[in-house]
Amino acid sequence: MSTIDKLNDKATQIAFNKKVISASQQLHPYVKHRLYIAESTGIIPRKMYSSNGVVDDTLVAFYEKGYDVDIDNNTLKMKLFKMVNTQLDSIYEKEAFHKNTISTRNLLEDELKALEEEYTIDDGFDYVMNEDLNDISYQQNGHDKHMFLYDDNNHSILNAFNTKASKRNNSQQVIGNIYSRLPINVSNIIDLYVFGKLTIKDIASIKHIEEKRIDTIINWVKKTFETNLD
C-alpha cells in the first residue's frame, strides 16, 4: 500500500469515527431518561448505570461487529438506536428483581393489546380502566408506591406534546405520577419519540410494531398528559 493510500485510509477512518460520534450524541438524552425512569420506579438502584457507560458499551459492540464506512447517516443512527435499545432492555430484565417484576419482552404484547382495549396496566402490572389512569385522584389514592417528582428542567415531554405546564403548579408531580404509571414498553416508545427524537416510522422499525400502533400509543399518552395538565 502506498503512502497516499495509507493516508487516505486514515482520513476515511477519522471521518467515519466523527460520523459515529455525531450519531451517538442523539442517544444520550434517550438513554439518560430511560435510566432515570428505571431508577425512579425502582427497577435499578440509583447511579448503578450511567448514560455515558451504556452508550460507550454500545459503540464498542458496534465496532466489534464490523461496519461499513460508507453507511449513510440515517442508517447508522437507526443501527445505534437498535443496539442501545437492546442493551437497555437487557439492563431492565437483568435488574428487574429489584422491583419484583417480570421480563419486559413477555409484557410487550399484553401491554400493547391492553392499549387497544378499555384497560391499561398500572405500575404493579394490574389492569385498570383508562379513565382511572386519566383521573389524577387514582394516582393520589393509595397507589403512590413508585411516584416520583419529574425533574426534566427542559420540559421535553411537554414541548414534544405541545402541552403547557404553567396551567398547573404541581406539573412536575403530575408528570412523574403519569410517567410512573406507563407500562415499561409504552414509556420506551414515548422516550424514543420525545428524547430520541425519532419518527413514528423509525420507532416502528426499532420496536418491530406497526406504525399505526405506534401512532395510537403516542396519541393515547399525549391525551393522558393533556387531560391531567389542563
mmCIF file of C-alpha atoms in Angstrom:
data_model
loop_
_atom_site.group_PDB
_atom_site.id
_atom_site.type_symbol
_atom_site.label_atom_id
_atom_site.label_comp_id
_atom_site.label_asym_id
_atom_site.label_seq_id
_atom_site.Cartn_x
_atom_site.Cartn_y
_atom_site.Cartn_z
ATOM 1 C CA MET A 1 0.000 0.000 0.000
ATOM 2 C CA SER A 2 1.343 3.426 -0.977
ATOM 3 C CA THR A 3 1.823 6.268 1.489
ATOM 4 C CA ILE A 4 -1.085 8.126 -0.154
ATOM 5 C CA ASP A 5 -3.381 5.098 0.256
ATOM 6 C CA LYS A 6 -2.411 4.800 3.916
ATOM 7 C CA LEU A 7 -3.143 8.490 4.485
ATOM 8 C CA ASN A 8 -6.468 8.191 2.667
ATOM 9 C CA ASP A 9 -7.429 5.145 4.760
ATOM 10 C CA LYS A 10 -6.574 7.011 7.943
ATOM 11 C CA ALA A 11 -8.546 10.043 6.828
ATOM 12 C CA THR A 12 -11.509 7.824 5.943
ATOM 13 C CA GLN A 13 -11.429 6.174 9.360
ATOM 14 C CA ILE A 14 -11.217 9.520 11.138
ATOM 15 C CA ALA A 15 -14.162 10.835 9.119
ATOM 16 C CA PHE A 16 -16.154 7.712 9.901
ATOM 17 C CA ASN A 17 -15.369 7.936 13.620
ATOM 18 C CA LYS A 18 -16.585 11.526 13.653
ATOM 19 C CA LYS A 19 -19.803 10.409 11.965
ATOM 20 C CA VAL A 20 -20.320 7.722 14.610
ATOM 21 C CA ILE A 21 -19.679 10.162 17.448
ATOM 22 C CA SER A 22 -22.116 12.637 15.919
ATOM 23 C CA ALA A 23 -24.821 9.983 15.591
ATOM 24 C CA SER A 24 -24.214 8.746 19.132
ATOM 25 C CA GLN A 25 -24.930 12.191 20.614
ATOM 26 C CA GLN A 26 -28.617 11.640 19.927
ATOM 27 C CA LEU A 27 -28.515 8.500 22.051
ATOM 28 C CA HIS A 28 -27.540 10.244 25.278
ATOM 29 C CA PRO A 29 -30.804 12.087 26.118
ATOM 30 C CA TYR A 30 -32.759 8.922 25.375
ATOM 31 C CA VAL A 31 -30.519 6.622 27.435
ATOM 32 C CA LYS A 32 -30.315 9.129 30.281
ATOM 33 C CA HIS A 33 -34.091 9.278 30.537
ATOM 34 C CA ARG A 34 -34.553 5.505 30.313
ATOM 35 C CA LEU A 35 -32.119 5.101 33.208
ATOM 36 C CA TYR A 36 -33.839 7.891 35.131
ATOM 37 C CA ILE A 37 -37.210 6.181 34.781
ATOM 38 C CA ALA A 38 -35.711 2.825 35.800
ATOM 39 C CA GLU A 39 -34.150 4.419 38.890
ATOM 40 C CA SER A 40 -37.234 6.415 39.818
ATOM 41 C CA THR A 41 -39.557 3.415 39.578
ATOM 42 C CA GLY A 42 -37.226 1.112 41.485
ATOM 43 C CA ILE A 43 -36.093 -1.149 38.667
ATOM 44 C CA ILE A 44 -32.416 -0.326 39.128
ATOM 45 C CA PRO A 45 -30.533 1.213 42.078
ATOM 46 C CA ARG A 46 -29.544 4.839 41.627
ATOM 47 C CA LYS A 47 -26.216 5.541 39.943
ATOM 48 C CA MET A 48 -25.634 1.882 39.099
ATOM 49 C CA TYR A 49 -25.566 2.764 35.390
ATOM 50 C CA SER A 50 -24.667 5.945 33.514
ATOM 51 C CA SER A 51 -25.722 7.096 30.063
ATOM 52 C CA ASN A 52 -22.081 7.512 29.078
ATOM 53 C CA GLY A 53 -21.302 3.951 30.090
ATOM 54 C CA VAL A 54 -24.290 2.484 28.244
ATOM 55 C CA VAL A 55 -23.568 4.452 25.075
ATOM 56 C CA ASP A 56 -19.853 3.612 25.215
ATOM 57 C CA ASP A 57 -20.660 -0.099 25.527
ATOM 58 C CA THR A 58 -22.967 0.211 22.538
ATOM 59 C CA LEU A 59 -20.248 1.840 20.436
ATOM 60 C CA VAL A 60 -17.735 -0.830 21.401
ATOM 61 C CA ALA A 61 -20.197 -3.525 20.337
ATOM 62 C CA PHE A 62 -20.873 -1.651 17.103
ATOM 63 C CA TYR A 63 -17.198 -1.554 16.138
ATOM 64 C CA GLU A 64 -16.615 -5.162 17.206
ATOM 65 C CA LYS A 65 -19.372 -6.427 14.922
ATOM 66 C CA GLY A 66 -17.802 -4.781 11.895
ATOM 67 C CA TYR A 67 -19.072 -1.802 9.958
ATOM 68 C CA ASP A 68 -19.348 -0.172 6.561
ATOM 69 C CA VAL A 69 -17.522 3.155 6.385
ATOM 70 C CA ASP A 70 -19.894 4.215 3.614
ATOM 71 C CA ILE A 71 -23.033 3.733 5.722
ATOM 72 C CA ASP A 72 -25.395 6.702 5.434
ATOM 73 C CA ASN A 73 -26.177 8.837 8.469
ATOM 74 C CA ASN A 74 -29.770 7.723 8.993
ATOM 75 C CA THR A 75 -28.953 4.022 8.678
ATOM 76 C CA LEU A 76 -26.107 4.496 11.151
ATOM 77 C CA LYS A 77 -28.368 6.322 13.592
ATOM 78 C CA MET A 78 -31.019 3.606 13.397
ATOM 79 C CA LYS A 79 -28.442 0.857 13.880
ATOM 80 C CA LEU A 80 -27.084 2.545 17.003
ATOM 81 C CA PHE A 81 -30.567 3.129 18.417
ATOM 82 C CA LYS A 82 -31.498 -0.516 17.891
ATOM 83 C CA MET A 83 -28.322 -1.646 19.612
ATOM 84 C CA VAL A 84 -28.646 0.705 22.581
ATOM 85 C CA ASN A 85 -32.324 -0.162 22.939
ATOM 86 C CA THR A 86 -31.466 -3.852 23.075
ATOM 87 C CA GLN A 87 -28.833 -3.105 25.713
ATOM 88 C CA LEU A 88 -31.333 -1.138 27.804
ATOM 89 C CA ASP A 89 -33.854 -3.979 27.541
ATOM 90 C CA SER A 90 -31.166 -6.307 28.832
ATOM 91 C CA ILE A 91 -30.457 -3.990 31.773
ATOM 92 C CA TYR A 92 -34.159 -3.731 32.629
ATOM 93 C CA GLU A 93 -34.519 -7.509 32.570
ATOM 94 C CA LYS A 94 -31.286 -8.155 34.462
ATOM 95 C CA GLU A 95 -32.177 -5.714 37.251
ATOM 96 C CA ALA A 96 -35.925 -6.395 37.291
ATOM 97 C CA PHE A 97 -35.657 -8.349 40.544
ATOM 98 C CA HIS A 98 -35.207 -5.013 42.325
ATOM 99 C CA LYS A 99 -38.873 -4.353 41.589
ATOM 100 C CA ASN A 100 -40.006 -7.974 41.670
ATOM 101 C CA THR A 101 -41.345 -7.624 38.149
ATOM 102 C CA ILE A 102 -41.038 -9.804 35.054
ATOM 103 C CA SER A 103 -39.342 -9.716 31.672
ATOM 104 C CA THR A 104 -40.179 -6.676 29.557
ATOM 105 C CA ARG A 105 -40.299 -8.876 26.485
ATOM 106 C CA ASN A 106 -43.016 -11.021 27.984
ATOM 107 C CA LEU A 107 -45.021 -7.912 28.823
ATOM 108 C CA LEU A 108 -44.844 -6.246 25.422
ATOM 109 C CA GLU A 109 -47.731 -7.918 23.628
ATOM 110 C CA ASP A 110 -50.006 -7.857 26.675
ATOM 111 C CA GLU A 111 -49.319 -4.162 27.244
ATOM 112 C CA LEU A 112 -49.947 -3.153 23.655
ATOM 113 C CA LYS A 113 -53.061 -5.287 23.479
ATOM 114 C CA ALA A 114 -54.337 -3.615 26.618
ATOM 115 C CA LEU A 115 -53.990 -0.202 24.998
ATOM 116 C CA GLU A 116 -56.305 -1.272 22.205
ATOM 117 C CA GLU A 117 -58.998 -2.091 24.743
ATOM 118 C CA GLU A 118 -60.503 -0.110 27.584
ATOM 119 C CA TYR A 119 -57.813 -1.089 30.031
ATOM 120 C CA THR A 120 -54.201 -0.293 30.700
ATOM 121 C CA ILE A 121 -51.640 -1.607 33.197
ATOM 122 C CA ASP A 122 -50.569 0.167 36.362
ATOM 123 C CA ASP A 123 -47.109 0.094 37.941
ATOM 124 C CA GLY A 124 -47.916 -3.193 39.663
ATOM 125 C CA PHE A 125 -48.872 -4.656 36.294
ATOM 126 C CA ASP A 126 -52.540 -4.859 37.314
ATOM 127 C CA TYR A 127 -55.257 -3.839 34.889
ATOM 128 C CA VAL A 128 -57.038 -0.531 35.482
ATOM 129 C CA MET A 129 -59.524 1.398 33.387
ATOM 130 C CA ASN A 130 -58.083 4.093 31.128
ATOM 131 C CA GLU A 131 -60.320 6.678 32.753
ATOM 132 C CA ASP A 132 -58.810 5.720 36.106
ATOM 133 C CA LEU A 133 -55.338 6.440 34.770
ATOM 134 C CA ASN A 134 -56.585 9.745 33.380
ATOM 135 C CA ASP A 135 -58.127 10.635 36.742
ATOM 136 C CA ILE A 136 -55.432 12.162 38.942
ATOM 137 C CA SER A 137 -57.339 11.059 42.060
ATOM 138 C CA TYR A 138 -56.404 7.477 41.207
ATOM 139 C CA GLN A 139 -52.763 8.486 41.393
ATOM 140 C CA GLN A 140 -53.265 10.113 44.775
ATOM 141 C CA ASN A 141 -55.346 7.422 46.450
ATOM 142 C CA GLY A 142 -53.219 4.569 47.746
ATOM 143 C CA HIS A 143 -51.245 3.991 44.561
ATOM 144 C CA ASP A 144 -48.129 6.031 45.297
ATOM 145 C CA LYS A 145 -45.502 3.330 45.812
ATOM 146 C CA HIS A 146 -43.386 4.416 42.868
ATOM 147 C CA MET A 147 -44.458 8.026 42.323
ATOM 148 C CA PHE A 148 -41.608 10.430 41.734
ATOM 149 C CA LEU A 149 -41.057 14.116 41.117
ATOM 150 C CA TYR A 150 -40.267 14.614 37.475
ATOM 151 C CA ASP A 151 -37.099 16.715 37.154
ATOM 152 C CA ASP A 152 -36.648 17.360 33.450
ATOM 153 C CA ASN A 153 -35.887 21.078 33.535
ATOM 154 C CA ASN A 154 -36.209 21.366 29.769
ATOM 155 C CA HIS A 155 -39.807 20.129 29.828
ATOM 156 C CA SER A 156 -39.001 17.851 26.904
ATOM 157 C CA ILE A 157 -42.217 15.863 27.220
ATOM 158 C CA LEU A 158 -44.409 18.942 27.469
ATOM 159 C CA ASN A 159 -42.696 20.533 24.489
ATOM 160 C CA ALA A 160 -42.974 17.367 22.396
ATOM 161 C CA PHE A 161 -46.702 17.158 23.115
ATOM 162 C CA ASN A 162 -47.255 20.925 22.873
ATOM 163 C CA THR A 163 -48.625 20.957 26.422
ATOM 164 C CA LYS A 164 -48.177 23.980 28.690
ATOM 165 C CA ALA A 165 -47.013 23.093 32.189
ATOM 166 C CA SER A 166 -47.874 26.524 33.550
ATOM 167 C CA LYS A 167 -51.520 25.559 33.860
ATOM 168 C CA ARG A 168 -50.740 23.529 36.969
ATOM 169 C CA ASN A 169 -48.379 24.496 39.764
ATOM 170 C CA ASN A 170 -47.690 20.825 40.525
ATOM 171 C CA SER A 171 -46.930 19.883 36.920
ATOM 172 C CA GLN A 172 -43.685 18.119 37.877
ATOM 173 C CA GLN A 173 -45.565 15.883 40.308
ATOM 174 C CA VAL A 174 -48.325 15.212 37.788
ATOM 175 C CA ILE A 175 -45.870 14.296 35.037
ATOM 176 C CA GLY A 176 -43.994 12.000 37.388
ATOM 177 C CA ASN A 177 -47.208 10.322 38.513
ATOM 178 C CA ILE A 178 -48.366 9.719 34.955
ATOM 179 C CA TYR A 179 -44.991 8.570 33.686
ATOM 180 C CA SER A 180 -44.604 6.096 36.531
ATOM 181 C CA ARG A 181 -47.951 4.545 35.504
ATOM 182 C CA LEU A 182 -46.925 3.853 31.934
ATOM 183 C CA PRO A 183 -46.064 0.221 31.169
ATOM 184 C CA ILE A 184 -42.345 -0.239 30.545
ATOM 185 C CA ASN A 185 -42.642 -0.751 26.808
ATOM 186 C CA VAL A 186 -45.061 2.152 26.423
ATOM 187 C CA SER A 187 -42.713 4.587 28.165
ATOM 188 C CA ASN A 188 -39.940 3.156 25.971
ATOM 189 C CA ILE A 189 -41.871 4.194 22.865
ATOM 190 C CA ILE A 190 -42.540 7.641 24.305
ATOM 191 C CA ASP A 191 -38.856 8.098 25.165
ATOM 192 C CA LEU A 192 -37.811 7.151 21.625
ATOM 193 C CA TYR A 193 -40.245 9.786 20.369
ATOM 194 C CA VAL A 194 -39.520 12.563 22.883
ATOM 195 C CA PHE A 195 -35.855 12.127 23.804
ATOM 196 C CA GLY A 196 -34.584 10.116 20.835
ATOM 197 C CA LYS A 197 -36.477 12.483 18.516
ATOM 198 C CA LEU A 198 -37.270 9.604 16.192
ATOM 199 C CA THR A 199 -40.138 9.457 13.734
ATOM 200 C CA ILE A 200 -43.036 7.054 14.114
ATOM 201 C CA LYS A 201 -41.595 5.076 11.199
ATOM 202 C CA ASP A 202 -38.207 4.799 12.921
ATOM 203 C CA ILE A 203 -39.774 3.742 16.234
ATOM 204 C CA ALA A 204 -41.870 1.109 14.483
ATOM 205 C CA SER A 205 -38.700 -0.291 12.935
ATOM 206 C CA ILE A 206 -36.864 -0.421 16.270
ATOM 207 C CA LYS A 207 -39.767 -1.935 18.217
ATOM 208 C CA HIS A 208 -40.990 -4.179 15.383
ATOM 209 C CA ILE A 209 -44.509 -2.797 15.726
ATOM 210 C CA GLU A 210 -46.857 -1.416 13.066
ATOM 211 C CA GLU A 211 -46.647 2.347 12.568
ATOM 212 C CA LYS A 212 -50.373 2.686 13.206
ATOM 213 C CA ARG A 213 -49.989 1.158 16.659
ATOM 214 C CA ILE A 214 -47.066 3.439 17.487
ATOM 215 C CA ASP A 215 -49.158 6.430 16.441
ATOM 216 C CA THR A 216 -52.059 5.210 18.594
ATOM 217 C CA ILE A 217 -49.826 4.809 21.640
ATOM 218 C CA ILE A 218 -48.269 8.269 21.270
ATOM 219 C CA ASN A 219 -51.670 9.928 20.865
ATOM 220 C CA TRP A 220 -53.063 7.978 23.839
ATOM 221 C CA VAL A 221 -50.236 9.138 26.101
ATOM 222 C CA LYS A 222 -50.477 12.689 24.778
ATOM 223 C CA LYS A 223 -54.176 12.744 25.644
ATOM 224 C CA THR A 224 -53.377 11.470 29.132
ATOM 225 C CA PHE A 225 -50.925 14.322 29.710
ATOM 226 C CA GLU A 226 -53.334 16.897 28.313
ATOM 227 C CA THR A 227 -56.212 15.660 30.467
ATOM 228 C CA ASN A 228 -54.225 15.889 33.691
ATOM 229 C CA LEU A 229 -52.304 19.095 32.956
ATOM 230 C CA ASP A 230 -55.162 21.146 31.561
#
